[in-house]
Amino acid sequence: MTRGADLLVLGGGIAGCSAALRAADLGASVVLVAKDDLGGTNTSWAQGGIVGQAPPEAGDSPTLLASDIESAGAGLCRTEAVRLLAEEGPGLCRSFLWERLGVPFDLDGNGAPAPTAEAAHSARRIYHAKDATGLAIQSALNEAVRRHPNIQVRERLCLVDLITSPHHCVNPVRVYDPIRVHGAFLFDPATGEVEGALARRTLLATGGLGYLYLHTTNPPSATGDGLAAAYRASARIVNCEYVQFHPTALYVPGKPRTLLTEALRGEGAHLVNRKGERFMAKYDPDHLELAPRDVVSRAIFQEMAVSGEASVYLDLAPLAARLDLDSHFPTVMAACRAEGINPHHQLIPVVPAAHYFCGGVLVDMEGRTSLPGLFAAGEVACTGVHGANRLASTSLLEGLLWGFRGAEAAVRELAEAPLSEPGELAQWRKPEEPEPTDPLLIDQDWGLIRSTLWNYAGIVRTGARLVRAKADLHYLNHRIERFYHEASLSRELLELRSGILCARLILNAALQNPESRGCHYRVD
Ligand code: SIN
């Protein structure tokens, strides 16, 4: 066991880095753990923007922003969380990201961030850094985190489990204690060792789980590690059926999907079939390509089902006539060119892809989970802001705000937070004679999880498909758990163990909820 910091932050995206910086600014000692190099996060992959402050003439207000968020959330948003985000988020975005960290947002003629319009937002309030907003934010956060004397960054470590009492205590009498989180077991793939990292408070910011689906806009590291660990530690988890699909990811057979930002449709790109015919008028004649994400995703799914084609297409010709595509969308253009597609002359093949997990570890307005000692922020957490469907460009803001608030609440609690005595907590136990891990088995298991969720718990769901998926993954879960206890640990095995558990959480929630709402759509 390593005697730890005041705050252990698990995850280095916008939520984790903001929490680390805020706690460190308040004088706490912080250890920030990243699964990859700092910056290898879903935040870095976010092309679209972040809700910022609209100029006075835009006629925006917290009430208007809250109403846009609630319309997207399909009646399931938590009012106090939405209000908090709408009132405090945009100002924090401007003061912390732009004024303090100097994130290079696109600027207006006066040198201030130039908010843009976006589908389903009633005012021009979105800050962009071209089509690589997340990367710009992450780079600025990395620099600040690395410079801060109170933050120790530890990279390439995988979360195995949260350390909880009484579960990990050697003293059997502790069984009567309430559950409390004391840190985390971390696996170092370079040494093959597991270390117990103790801390007075722990904040989960491990991101989402898009990799559980065959098609996703998320990086392969988005395997739900934090959600799975929190569930095993018995934290309250909610809304797991609400997985948001982004309508347009670049489709190239055999290659990972790449997000093609919604801003393309916001600027006028059309969705067409192989013959070049627009089809959104059949599904939402009022909003066409700017209909809510779930509507557009289902329309594409339906078009693909009817035509038997593997994708539909995005046509950038209407934009190319007005905009310099290379300067407005450098990330999109580079991704297309890398696949030999020239969007000036060719249609871009697209499919919907799992994009954002709206459920998660339930937290209060200060990021507290149901487990004492544990906070959560960002995609792993469920604040209730997104309800059953997330409004675009709100997730980076939510991660920032709850990262801040979680850190502030954790630091306030430090006065009455003694560090657990390492002697009372059990050491990590390795299997005596571990089996070697077989990469082929792991790949095969991932294939099964990802295709099962995509086909049976994806954009369109039925009870029969969900029941079938649950049965298939129940057996796989049994095999993976056995393997986990007998094999030598590896990052791949830990991720697979997280993946199968999170898949089952999604399936159980989807089965228990017969009502179509937001991004949980059942045709039965
Ligand atoms: C996009 O650029 O389309 C994604 C933005 C978001 O999901 O918030």
Short mmCIF file of C-alpha atoms and ligand atoms in Angstrom, two decimals, residues 45-50 118 121 128 131 217 244 246-248 259-265 293 355-356 390-396, ligand 1:
data_model
loop_
_atom_site.label_atom_id
_atom_site.label_comp_id
_atom_site.label_asym_id
_atom_site.label_seq_id
_atom_site.Cartn_x
_atom_site.Cartn_y
_atom_site.Cartn_z
CA TRP A 45 -11.35 13.25 -29.32
CA ALA A 46 -14.22 15.73 -28.84
CA GLN A 47 -14.54 17.69 -32.07
CA GLY A 48 -17.62 19.71 -31.24
CA GLY A 49 -17.64 22.57 -28.80
CA ILE A 50 -18.44 23.50 -25.25
CA GLU A 118 -25.58 24.62 -32.99
CA HIS A 121 -29.41 25.40 -29.03
CA HIS A 128 -15.10 26.01 -30.65
CA ASP A 131 -13.21 21.08 -35.09
CA THR A 217 -16.79 7.53 -31.82
CA GLN A 244 -26.45 8.16 -26.97
CA HIS A 246 -24.04 10.03 -32.80
CA PRO A 247 -25.58 9.99 -36.28
CA THR A 248 -22.40 10.47 -38.29
CA LEU A 259 -16.59 11.22 -35.51
CA LEU A 260 -17.78 13.62 -38.21
CA THR A 261 -18.93 16.56 -36.15
CA GLU A 262 -22.55 17.65 -36.01
CA ALA A 263 -21.29 21.12 -36.90
CA LEU A 264 -21.10 19.86 -40.52
CA ARG A 265 -24.87 19.41 -40.57
CA ARG A 293 -29.56 13.06 -32.65
CA HIS A 355 -21.06 8.30 -28.58
CA TYR A 356 -21.97 9.16 -25.00
CA ARG A 390 -27.77 14.72 -24.04
CA LEU A 391 -27.79 18.12 -25.71
CA ALA A 392 -24.64 18.54 -27.84
CA SER A 393 -21.72 20.47 -26.35
CA THR A 394 -22.86 20.07 -22.74
CA SER A 395 -20.67 17.14 -21.73
CA LEU A 396 -17.31 18.95 -21.59
C1 SIN B 1 -20.06 16.72 -32.39
O1 SIN B 1 -19.15 17.46 -32.70
O2 SIN B 1 -20.93 16.38 -33.18
C2 SIN B 1 -20.11 16.15 -31.00
C3 SIN B 1 -20.43 17.19 -30.01
C4 SIN B 1 -21.02 16.59 -28.78
O3 SIN B 1 -21.31 15.39 -28.77
O4 SIN B 1 -21.25 17.32 -27.81
#
